[in-house]
Amino acid sequence: MKKGQICEGTIEKLDFPNKGRIRIDGKTVTVKGGLPGQRVRFAVQKLRGGRAEGRILEVLEHAEAECEPSCPHYPACGGCIYQSLPYEEQLKLKAGQVKELLDEAVRDFDYKYYFEGIEESPRRLAYRNKMEFSFGDEVKDGPLSLGMHKRGSFYDVVTVDHCEIVDADFRRILRATLDYFTAKETPFYRKLRHEGYLRHLLVRKAVRTGEILVSLVTTTQREEDLGGWRDALLTLPLDGNLAGILHTKNDSLADVIQNDGTEILYGKDYFYEELLGLRFRISPFSFFQTNSLGAEILYETARSYIGDMKDQLAFDLYSGTGTIAQMLAPVARKVIGVEIVEEAVAAARENAQLNGLTNCEFIAGDVLKVLDTIAEKPDFIVLDPPRDGIHPKALKKIIDYGVERMLYISCKPTSLARDLTALQAAGYRMERARCVDMFPWTGNVETVCLLSKLHFKQHIEVEIRMDEMDLTAAEKKATYEEIKAYVLEHSGLNVSNLYIAQTKQKYGIIERENYNKPKSENARQPQCPPEKEKAITEALKYFGMISI
C-alpha cells in the first residue's frame, strides 16, 4: 500500500465520531463518512507506520442496515452523517462507541461500572432550537447560497431550505433571507480574500414559548439598509413569534460567529425558554442546549444521579446560562457557577432571579483562574465542559478539592475518556454512565457520568449470595434502573423513565401526582411504542409488580 493508491475494502467498525476502520494487507485504514458494513473504494492519503488514512471515493455495496435517506440535501450537506441509517441503529452505534471508550478508560484500573445504555431524543426531527447558517456559494462564482458547509469542504455552502432537523420556521426564515439578498446582489464574505459583507444567519427558537430570535451577521465593509430584510421577515407566516431581529457585526478573520456589536432592528435581543419548570432568558450567543426536549432528559438523568444534596455546597463548573445550577438549587444549600462567557453569566444571574432562586451565585471567568479566588470548598462538583474537555491544570485543582462525588456531563466522549484517566489516577471511580442522544442523524452524543472517591483503606470486597437475601420487598418494588436493565438484557431495547411510568400507570401502579407530567399545558409527550411497552410489561411481571 502506498500514498495515492486506490483500494477497496469493507468498513468493519466505526469509531467515534465517524472514523471507519478497514483492514487491508495487515494494515488498518481509517476513512471518514462511511458506515459499518459498507464496501467502499477509497484513496490512500496518509501512511503512518502500520496505519493509514484514506478518503472514500465511492460506496460499492451498502450496509445491510442502511435505509433510503429522507433529507434531500444528503449527502452533499455536511450537517448529518447518519441520514441513511435507521434511528434505532444510530442509537446502538452511539451507545456502542461510548461504551467502548469508557471500557478502555477503566481497563487499567480494574473495576466495574454500570453502563445504562442510551436515551433517545423525544423528537427525531425538528429538534434543534438553534442553527448557524453560512453565506457562500455551492460552486466557485456560483449564485448566493445560505445553509451548511458541503461535506468535506471548508468553502462550499449548500442551501438547506428543506433541512429536517429544524422546524418549518427555520426554513422559512432561511429562504426569505436568501431570496432578499439574492435580489439585491449583496456579496458574501470570501474567507480567502477577506472581502464581502454577508457572513452568517443565526436563528434560535424556543420549543416551549415559540419565541424566535434572528441575527444577521455581517462585516463592516459596507453600509446596508436592512429595513427591507427586517420587513420581509415580519411578513412571514410563522408558527412561532419573532421576539427580535438583530444585526451583528463581525470583522474577525476566523470563520466564527463573533459579536463585535449588535443592533436591534426589531423587538429585543433575547427570548425565553422553559425547561423542567424553570424559565430561562437566552441571548443570541449564550450557551444553551440545542435540543430543548432532549435537555430535559439529560438534566433529569443528571438530577437522578446526584440524588440528595441537603446542606451541601455544589460547584457547577462551565455553567453556561446556569441551567444545571438552577436545577440543583432547590435541593442544595448553595450553588456556585463558573462560566467564561460574561454574557452567559449575566443571563444566568437574571434567570436565577426570574425563578426566585436566592442560593445561586455565578462568577464570570476561566475555571482555571476563578477556582483560586473562591474561599468556600465544595461538597459536590458538576462538570459540563466544552467539547475539548477540561484543561489539565484546571482538572488538577478540581481533583484537589477531594469531594466525595462528581458528575461529569460530556458532549464529546473522547474528551471524557481522556479526563477519566486523570480522575481515576487520583482515586475516583466511575459508578454509572448513561448516554442521551441530543443530536439525531449526527455523530454527536451526550454522556452523563457519576464518579465517586475511592477510599482505599476502607474498600472491602464483599460477596453476597442471592439465596441468603429476602427478595420479597425487592420483587414488589423494583427500581426504574432495575426495570431498564431487565428490558435491555432480555429485549435489547433501551427504555426511558417516562415509558416505564406510562406502562406502570396503565396497570394501576400509582405514581407521584406530578411524575413525568409535561411542563406546560400544550407540551407534547412522547408515548411508549408498543414493542417497548410489551418489554416493560414483561419486566413488571418478572419483578412481581403485576400478575397478568
Coordinates of C-alpha atoms in Angstrom, one line a residue:
M1 CA 0.0 0.0 0.0
K2 CA 1.3 3.4 -0.9
K3 CA 0.1 7.0 -0.8
G4 CA -2.3 7.8 -3.7
Q5 CA -3.2 4.1 -4.2
I6 CA -6.9 3.3 -5.0
C7 CA -8.2 0.4 -2.8
E8 CA -11.4 -1.4 -2.0
G9 CA -12.5 -2.8 1.4
T10 CA -15.3 -3.2 3.9
I11 CA -15.7 -1.0 6.9
E12 CA -15.6 -3.3 9.8
K13 CA -16.4 -0.8 12.6
L14 CA -16.9 2.9 13.2
D15 CA -15.0 4.7 16.0
F16 CA -16.4 7.9 17.5
P17 CA -17.5 10.0 15.8
N18 CA -17.2 8.7 12.3
K19 CA -13.9 7.0 11.7
G20 CA -14.4 3.8 9.8
R21 CA -11.8 1.0 10.1
I22 CA -10.8 -1.1 7.1
R23 CA -8.2 -3.9 7.3
I24 CA -6.1 -4.4 4.1
D25 CA -2.8 -6.3 3.8
G26 CA -2.3 -6.3 7.6
K27 CA -2.8 -2.5 7.8
T28 CA -5.7 -0.6 9.4
V29 CA -7.0 2.2 7.1
T30 CA -9.2 4.9 8.7
V31 CA -11.8 6.5 6.5
K32 CA -14.4 9.2 7.4
G33 CA -18.0 9.3 6.4
G34 CA -18.8 5.6 5.9
L35 CA -21.0 3.1 7.8
P36 CA -20.2 -0.3 9.3
G37 CA -20.7 -3.0 6.6
Q38 CA -20.3 -0.7 3.6
R39 CA -17.9 -1.9 0.9
V40 CA -16.1 1.2 -0.4
R41 CA -13.5 2.3 -2.9
F42 CA -11.0 4.8 -1.3
A43 CA -7.8 6.6 -2.0
V44 CA -4.9 6.3 0.5
Q45 CA -3.9 9.8 1.7
K46 CA -1.5 9.2 4.6
L47 CA 0.7 6.4 5.8
R48 CA 2.0 6.2 9.4
G49 CA 3.7 3.0 10.4
G50 CA 1.1 0.3 10.4
R51 CA -1.8 2.6 10.0
A52 CA -3.2 4.6 7.1
E53 CA -5.8 7.3 6.3
G54 CA -8.0 7.2 3.3
R55 CA -10.8 9.2 1.6
I56 CA -13.9 7.4 0.4
L57 CA -14.4 7.8 -3.4
E58 CA -17.4 5.5 -3.9
V59 CA -19.7 3.2 -1.9
L60 CA -19.7 -0.1 -3.8
E61 CA -22.1 -2.0 -1.6
H62 CA -24.5 -0.6 1.0
A63 CA -24.6 -1.9 4.6
E64 CA -27.4 -4.3 5.4
A65 CA -28.9 -1.9 8.0
E66 CA -29.0 1.1 5.6
C67 CA -32.2 2.8 4.5
E68 CA -33.2 5.4 2.0
P69 CA -32.3 8.9 3.4
S70 CA -35.3 11.2 3.7
C71 CA -33.4 14.5 3.5
P72 CA -33.0 15.9 0.0
H73 CA -29.7 17.6 1.0
Y74 CA -28.0 14.4 2.0
P75 CA -25.1 13.5 1.4
A76 CA -24.0 16.9 0.0
C77 CA -24.7 18.7 3.3
G78 CA -22.1 18.1 6.0
G79 CA -24.5 18.6 8.9
C80 CA -25.8 15.0 9.2
I81 CA -23.8 11.8 8.7
Y82 CA -26.4 9.1 9.6
Q83 CA -29.3 10.0 7.3
S84 CA -29.1 6.6 5.7
L85 CA -29.1 4.7 9.0
P86 CA -32.4 3.9 10.8
Y87 CA -32.7 5.8 14.1
E88 CA -32.7 2.6 16.2
E89 CA -29.4 1.6 14.5
Q90 CA -28.0 5.1 15.3
L91 CA -28.7 4.6 19.0
K92 CA -27.0 1.2 19.0
L93 CA -24.0 2.6 17.2
K94 CA -23.5 5.6 19.5
A95 CA -24.1 3.6 22.7
G96 CA -21.5 1.0 21.5
Q97 CA -19.0 3.7 20.6
V98 CA -19.3 5.4 24.0
K99 CA -19.2 2.1 26.0
E100 CA -16.0 1.0 24.1
L101 CA -14.3 4.3 25.0
L102 CA -15.4 4.1 28.7
D103 CA -14.4 0.4 28.9
E104 CA -10.9 1.3 27.6
A105 CA -10.7 4.2 30.1
V106 CA -11.4 2.0 33.1
R107 CA -9.5 -1.1 31.9
D108 CA -6.1 -0.2 33.6
F109 CA -7.9 0.5 36.9
D110 CA -9.6 -2.9 37.0
Y111 CA -13.1 -2.2 38.3
K112 CA -16.7 -2.5 37.1
Y113 CA -19.2 0.3 36.4
Y114 CA -22.8 0.2 35.3
F115 CA -23.4 1.4 31.8
E116 CA -27.1 2.3 31.4
G117 CA -27.3 2.4 27.6
I118 CA -28.7 5.4 25.7
E119 CA -31.9 7.5 26.0
E120 CA -33.4 8.5 22.7
S121 CA -34.3 12.1 21.7
P122 CA -38.0 12.9 22.3
R123 CA -38.0 14.3 18.8
R124 CA -36.1 12.6 16.0
L125 CA -36.8 15.5 13.5
A126 CA -37.2 19.3 14.0
Y127 CA -35.4 19.0 17.4
R128 CA -32.8 21.8 17.1
N129 CA -33.5 25.2 18.7
K130 CA -30.5 26.9 17.2
M131 CA -28.8 27.0 13.8
E132 CA -25.9 29.0 12.4
F133 CA -26.3 29.1 8.7
S134 CA -23.4 30.3 6.5
F135 CA -23.5 32.5 3.4
G136 CA -21.4 31.4 0.4
D137 CA -21.7 29.7 -3.0
E138 CA -22.0 26.0 -3.7
V139 CA -19.7 26.2 -6.7
K140 CA -17.0 28.8 -7.4
D141 CA -18.5 32.1 -8.5
G142 CA -22.0 30.4 -8.4
P143 CA -25.2 32.0 -7.1
L144 CA -25.5 33.0 -3.5
S145 CA -26.3 30.1 -1.1
L146 CA -27.2 30.0 2.5
G147 CA -27.0 26.9 4.7
M148 CA -24.4 24.4 5.7
H149 CA -20.9 23.7 4.5
K150 CA -20.7 20.9 1.9
R151 CA -19.4 17.7 3.3
G152 CA -15.6 17.7 3.3
S153 CA -15.4 21.4 2.1
F154 CA -14.3 24.5 4.0
Y155 CA -15.6 26.9 1.4
D156 CA -18.6 25.5 -0.5
V157 CA -22.0 26.1 1.1
V158 CA -25.2 24.0 0.4
T159 CA -28.6 25.8 0.7
V160 CA -30.6 23.7 3.2
D161 CA -34.1 25.1 2.8
H162 CA -35.5 21.6 3.3
C163 CA -33.4 20.7 6.4
E164 CA -35.3 18.3 8.6
I165 CA -33.6 18.7 11.9
V166 CA -35.2 22.1 12.3
D167 CA -38.8 23.1 12.0
A168 CA -40.6 25.0 9.2
D169 CA -40.0 28.4 10.7
F170 CA -36.2 28.0 10.4
R171 CA -36.6 27.0 6.7
R172 CA -39.0 30.0 6.0
I173 CA -36.6 32.5 7.6
L174 CA -33.6 31.0 5.6
R175 CA -35.5 31.1 2.3
A176 CA -36.8 34.6 2.8
T177 CA -33.3 35.9 3.8
L178 CA -31.6 34.2 0.8
D179 CA -34.2 35.5 -1.7
Y180 CA -33.9 39.0 -0.3
F181 CA -30.1 39.3 -0.6
T182 CA -30.0 37.4 -3.9
A183 CA -32.4 40.0 -5.4
K184 CA -30.2 42.8 -4.0
E185 CA -27.0 41.1 -5.3
T186 CA -25.4 41.6 -1.9
P187 CA -21.9 40.0 -1.8
F188 CA -21.0 37.3 0.8
Y189 CA -17.7 37.4 2.8
R190 CA -15.0 35.5 1.0
K191 CA -12.7 34.0 3.6
L192 CA -9.6 33.8 1.4
R193 CA -9.7 37.4 0.2
H194 CA -11.3 38.7 3.5
E195 CA -13.8 40.7 1.3
G196 CA -17.5 40.9 1.3
Y197 CA -20.5 41.6 3.6
L198 CA -22.8 38.6 4.4
R199 CA -21.3 36.1 6.8
H200 CA -23.9 34.1 8.8
L201 CA -27.6 33.9 9.7
L202 CA -28.2 32.9 13.4
V203 CA -31.7 31.6 14.2
R204 CA -32.9 30.5 17.7
K205 CA -36.4 29.3 18.6
A206 CA -37.8 28.2 22.0
V207 CA -39.7 25.0 21.9
R208 CA -41.9 25.8 24.9
T209 CA -42.7 29.5 24.3
G210 CA -42.3 29.6 20.5
E211 CA -40.3 32.8 20.6
I212 CA -37.8 33.3 17.7
L213 CA -34.6 35.3 17.7
V214 CA -32.9 36.1 14.3
S215 CA -29.5 37.7 13.8
L216 CA -27.8 38.6 10.6
V217 CA -24.0 38.5 11.0
T218 CA -22.0 40.8 8.6
T219 CA -18.7 42.6 8.2
T220 CA -18.5 46.3 8.4
Q221 CA -17.0 46.6 5.0
R222 CA -20.1 48.4 3.6
E223 CA -23.3 50.1 4.8
E224 CA -26.6 48.4 4.1
D225 CA -30.1 49.5 4.9
L226 CA -31.5 46.3 6.5
G227 CA -35.0 47.6 6.9
G228 CA -36.3 45.7 3.9
W229 CA -34.9 42.4 5.2
R230 CA -36.4 43.0 8.6
D231 CA -39.8 43.8 7.0
A232 CA -39.6 40.7 4.8
L233 CA -39.2 38.5 8.0
L234 CA -42.0 40.3 9.8
T235 CA -44.5 39.4 7.0
L236 CA -43.6 35.6 7.1
P237 CA -46.4 33.2 8.1
L238 CA -44.6 31.7 11.1
D239 CA -45.8 29.2 13.6
G240 CA -43.8 30.9 16.3
N241 CA -43.5 34.6 17.0
L242 CA -40.5 36.8 16.3
A243 CA -39.1 38.1 19.6
G244 CA -36.2 40.0 18.0
I245 CA -34.4 40.7 14.7
L246 CA -30.8 41.7 15.1
H247 CA -27.8 42.9 13.1
T248 CA -24.5 41.6 14.5
K249 CA -21.1 42.9 13.2
N250 CA -18.2 40.6 12.9
D251 CA -14.8 41.5 11.3
S252 CA -12.9 38.5 12.7
L253 CA -10.6 36.8 10.1
A254 CA -11.6 33.4 11.6
D255 CA -14.8 31.7 10.3
V256 CA -16.6 32.0 13.6
I257 CA -19.6 34.0 14.8
Q258 CA -18.2 36.7 16.9
N259 CA -20.1 39.7 18.3
D260 CA -18.3 43.0 17.6
G261 CA -21.5 44.9 18.2
T262 CA -25.2 44.2 17.8
E263 CA -28.0 46.5 16.6
I264 CA -31.6 45.7 17.4
L265 CA -33.7 46.1 14.2
Y266 CA -36.9 44.8 15.8
G267 CA -38.1 43.7 19.3
K268 CA -35.4 42.7 21.8
D269 CA -32.1 40.9 21.9
Y270 CA -33.2 37.9 23.9
F271 CA -36.1 35.4 24.3
Y272 CA -37.4 32.9 26.9
E273 CA -37.3 29.1 27.0
E274 CA -38.7 26.8 29.7
L275 CA -37.1 23.6 31.0
L276 CA -38.1 21.4 33.9
G277 CA -40.5 24.1 35.2
L278 CA -37.8 26.8 35.2
R279 CA -37.7 29.8 32.9
F280 CA -34.5 30.9 31.1
R281 CA -33.7 34.1 29.3
I282 CA -31.4 33.3 26.3
S283 CA -29.4 35.9 24.4
P284 CA -28.0 35.3 20.8
F285 CA -24.6 34.0 21.8
S286 CA -25.1 32.4 25.2
F287 CA -24.7 28.6 25.5
F288 CA -27.9 26.6 25.8
Q289 CA -28.5 23.0 24.9
T290 CA -29.6 22.9 21.2
N291 CA -32.3 20.2 21.8
S292 CA -34.6 21.6 24.4
L293 CA -36.7 18.5 25.0
G294 CA -33.6 16.3 24.9
A295 CA -32.1 18.6 27.5
E296 CA -34.9 17.8 29.9
I297 CA -34.0 14.1 29.7
L298 CA -30.3 15.0 30.1
Y299 CA -30.9 17.1 33.2
E300 CA -33.4 14.6 34.7
T301 CA -30.7 12.0 34.3
A302 CA -28.2 14.3 36.0
R303 CA -30.6 15.0 38.8
S304 CA -31.3 11.3 39.4
Y305 CA -27.6 10.6 39.6
I306 CA -26.9 13.4 42.0
G307 CA -29.7 12.5 44.5
D308 CA -29.9 14.2 47.9
M309 CA -27.8 17.3 48.4
K310 CA -29.3 18.7 51.5
D311 CA -27.0 21.2 53.3
Q312 CA -24.3 20.8 50.6
L313 CA -22.4 23.4 48.6
A314 CA -22.2 22.5 44.9
F315 CA -19.9 23.9 42.2
D316 CA -21.3 24.0 38.7
L317 CA -18.2 24.5 36.5
Y318 CA -18.6 25.6 32.9
S319 CA -22.1 26.6 33.9
G320 CA -23.3 28.4 30.7
T321 CA -26.7 30.2 31.4
G322 CA -26.9 28.3 34.7
T323 CA -29.4 25.6 33.8
I324 CA -27.7 22.9 35.9
A325 CA -27.1 25.2 38.8
Q326 CA -30.7 26.2 39.0
M327 CA -31.8 22.6 38.7
L328 CA -29.6 21.9 41.8
A329 CA -30.5 25.0 43.8
P330 CA -33.8 23.7 45.2
V331 CA -32.1 20.6 46.7
A332 CA -28.7 22.2 47.7
R333 CA -27.6 24.7 50.4
K334 CA -25.9 26.8 47.7
V335 CA -24.6 26.5 44.2
I336 CA -21.7 28.4 42.7
G337 CA -21.5 28.5 38.9
V338 CA -18.4 29.4 36.9
E339 CA -18.5 30.4 33.2
I340 CA -16.0 32.2 31.0
V341 CA -18.7 33.9 28.7
E342 CA -19.7 37.0 30.5
E343 CA -22.9 37.3 28.5
A344 CA -23.9 33.8 29.7
V345 CA -23.2 34.7 33.3
A346 CA -25.3 37.8 33.1
A347 CA -28.1 35.7 31.7
A348 CA -27.6 33.1 34.5
R349 CA -27.9 35.7 37.2
E350 CA -31.1 37.1 35.7
N351 CA -32.5 33.6 35.2
A352 CA -31.9 32.7 38.9
Q353 CA -33.7 35.9 39.9
L354 CA -36.5 35.1 37.4
N355 CA -37.0 31.7 39.0
G356 CA -36.9 33.0 42.6
L357 CA -33.6 31.2 43.4
T358 CA -31.6 33.1 46.0
N359 CA -28.9 30.5 46.7
C360 CA -27.2 30.6 43.3
E361 CA -24.0 32.6 42.7
F362 CA -22.4 33.0 39.2
I363 CA -18.9 34.1 38.6
A364 CA -17.5 35.2 35.2
G365 CA -14.1 33.9 34.3
D366 CA -11.9 31.0 33.3
V367 CA -12.4 28.0 35.6
L368 CA -8.6 27.6 35.9
K369 CA -8.2 31.1 37.4
V370 CA -11.5 31.5 39.2
L371 CA -11.1 28.5 41.4
D372 CA -8.2 30.2 43.1
T373 CA -10.5 33.1 44.1
I374 CA -13.3 31.1 45.8
A375 CA -12.8 30.7 49.5
E376 CA -15.5 28.1 50.0
K377 CA -14.9 24.4 49.4
P378 CA -17.5 22.4 47.6
D379 CA -19.2 19.2 48.7
F380 CA -20.1 18.2 45.2
I381 CA -18.9 19.2 41.7
V382 CA -20.7 19.2 38.4
L383 CA -18.5 19.4 35.3
D384 CA -20.1 20.3 31.9
P385 CA -17.0 21.4 29.9
P386 CA -16.8 22.4 26.2
R387 CA -16.0 19.7 23.6
D388 CA -12.3 19.7 24.2
G389 CA -12.8 18.8 27.9
I390 CA -11.1 20.2 30.9
H391 CA -7.7 21.9 30.9
P392 CA -5.2 19.6 32.7
K393 CA -4.2 22.3 35.2
A394 CA -7.9 23.1 36.0
L395 CA -8.6 19.4 36.4
K396 CA -5.8 19.1 39.0
K397 CA -7.4 21.9 41.0
I398 CA -10.8 20.2 40.8
I399 CA -9.3 16.9 42.0
D400 CA -7.5 18.7 44.9
Y401 CA -10.9 19.6 46.4
G402 CA -11.2 15.9 47.2
V403 CA -15.0 15.9 47.0
E404 CA -16.7 12.5 47.6
R405 CA -18.7 12.7 44.3
M406 CA -18.6 14.4 40.9
L407 CA -20.9 14.5 38.0
Y408 CA -19.3 14.8 34.5
I409 CA -21.6 15.7 31.6
S410 CA -19.7 15.4 28.3
C411 CA -20.7 16.3 24.7
K412 CA -17.5 14.6 23.4
P413 CA -16.9 11.1 24.8
T414 CA -13.2 11.0 23.7
S415 CA -12.6 14.1 25.9
L416 CA -14.4 12.4 28.7
A417 CA -12.3 9.2 28.3
R418 CA -9.1 11.3 28.5
D419 CA -10.2 13.2 31.6
L420 CA -11.3 10.0 33.2
T421 CA -7.7 8.8 33.2
A422 CA -6.6 11.7 35.4
L423 CA -9.6 11.4 37.7
Q424 CA -9.2 7.7 38.2
A425 CA -5.4 8.1 38.9
A426 CA -6.5 10.4 41.7
G427 CA -8.7 7.8 43.2
Y428 CA -12.1 8.4 41.6
R429 CA -14.1 5.6 40.1
M430 CA -17.0 5.7 37.7
E431 CA -20.1 4.3 39.2
R432 CA -22.6 4.6 36.4
A433 CA -22.9 6.3 33.0
R434 CA -25.7 6.9 30.5
C435 CA -25.8 8.4 27.0
V436 CA -28.5 10.8 25.9
D437 CA -29.0 11.3 22.2
M438 CA -29.3 15.1 21.8
F439 CA -28.3 15.1 18.1
P440 CA -30.2 12.5 16.0
W441 CA -28.7 11.9 12.5
T442 CA -25.3 13.3 13.5
G443 CA -22.4 11.6 15.1
N444 CA -22.6 13.5 18.4
V445 CA -23.9 12.3 21.7
E446 CA -24.1 13.5 25.4
T447 CA -22.8 11.3 28.2
V448 CA -23.6 11.6 31.9
C449 CA -21.1 10.0 34.3
L450 CA -21.2 9.7 38.1
L451 CA -17.8 9.5 39.8
S452 CA -17.1 8.7 43.5
K453 CA -14.0 8.9 45.6
L454 CA -12.5 5.5 46.4
H455 CA -11.1 5.2 49.9
F456 CA -8.5 2.5 49.5
K457 CA -8.2 1.7 53.2
Q458 CA -12.0 1.4 53.6
H459 CA -12.6 -0.5 50.4
I460 CA -13.6 -4.1 51.1
E461 CA -14.8 -6.7 48.6
V462 CA -18.0 -8.4 49.9
E463 CA -19.8 -11.2 48.2
I464 CA -23.5 -11.7 49.0
R465 CA -25.3 -14.8 47.9
M466 CA -28.7 -14.2 46.4
D467 CA -30.2 -17.2 48.3
E468 CA -29.3 -15.6 51.6
M469 CA -31.4 -12.5 50.9
D470 CA -35.1 -11.9 51.4
L471 CA -36.2 -10.8 48.0
T472 CA -39.9 -10.2 48.8
A473 CA -39.7 -6.5 49.1
A474 CA -37.3 -6.1 46.1
E475 CA -39.7 -8.1 43.9
K476 CA -42.6 -5.8 44.7
K477 CA -40.6 -2.6 44.4
A478 CA -38.2 -2.8 41.5
T479 CA -36.4 0.4 40.8
Y480 CA -36.5 2.1 37.4
E481 CA -32.9 1.2 36.8
E482 CA -33.6 -2.5 37.6
I483 CA -36.5 -2.4 35.1
K484 CA -34.3 -0.8 32.5
A485 CA -31.6 -3.3 33.0
Y486 CA -34.0 -6.2 32.7
V487 CA -35.6 -4.8 29.5
L488 CA -32.2 -4.2 27.9
E489 CA -30.9 -7.7 28.8
H490 CA -34.0 -9.6 27.6
S491 CA -35.1 -7.5 24.6
G492 CA -32.1 -5.3 23.6
L493 CA -34.3 -2.2 24.0
N494 CA -33.5 1.0 25.9
V495 CA -36.5 2.4 27.7
S496 CA -36.9 5.8 29.5
N497 CA -38.3 6.6 32.9
L498 CA -41.2 8.2 31.1
Y499 CA -42.1 5.0 29.2
I500 CA -41.9 2.9 32.4
A501 CA -44.1 5.4 34.2
Q502 CA -46.7 5.3 31.4
T503 CA -46.7 1.5 31.4
K504 CA -47.0 1.3 35.3
Q505 CA -49.9 3.7 35.2
K506 CA -51.7 1.6 32.6
Y507 CA -51.6 -1.3 35.1
G508 CA -52.8 0.8 38.0
I509 CA -49.4 1.2 39.7
I510 CA -49.8 4.7 41.1
E511 CA -47.0 7.3 40.6
R512 CA -46.5 10.6 42.3
E513 CA -49.1 13.2 41.4
N514 CA -46.9 15.2 39.0
Y515 CA -44.4 12.4 38.0
N516 CA -43.4 12.8 34.3
K517 CA -46.2 15.3 33.6
P518 CA -45.4 17.8 30.8
K519 CA -44.0 21.1 32.0
S520 CA -46.6 23.2 30.1
E521 CA -50.2 22.6 29.2
N522 CA -49.6 22.5 25.4
A523 CA -46.5 20.4 25.5
R524 CA -46.4 17.1 23.7
Q525 CA -45.2 14.0 25.5
P526 CA -43.8 11.0 23.5
Q527 CA -45.9 7.9 24.0
C528 CA -44.4 4.5 24.7
P529 CA -44.1 2.4 21.5
P530 CA -45.9 -0.9 21.6
E531 CA -42.7 -3.0 21.5
K532 CA -41.2 -1.2 24.4
E533 CA -44.5 -1.3 26.4
K534 CA -44.5 -5.1 25.9
A535 CA -40.9 -5.4 27.1
I536 CA -41.6 -3.2 30.2
T537 CA -44.7 -5.3 30.9
E538 CA -42.6 -8.5 30.9
A539 CA -40.3 -6.8 33.4
L540 CA -43.1 -5.8 35.7
K541 CA -44.3 -9.4 35.6
Y542 CA -40.8 -10.7 36.4
F543 CA -40.5 -8.4 39.4
G544 CA -43.9 -9.4 40.7
M545 CA -45.4 -5.9 40.3
I546 CA -48.3 -7.2 38.1
S547 CA -49.7 -10.7 37.8
I548 CA -51.3 -10.8 34.4

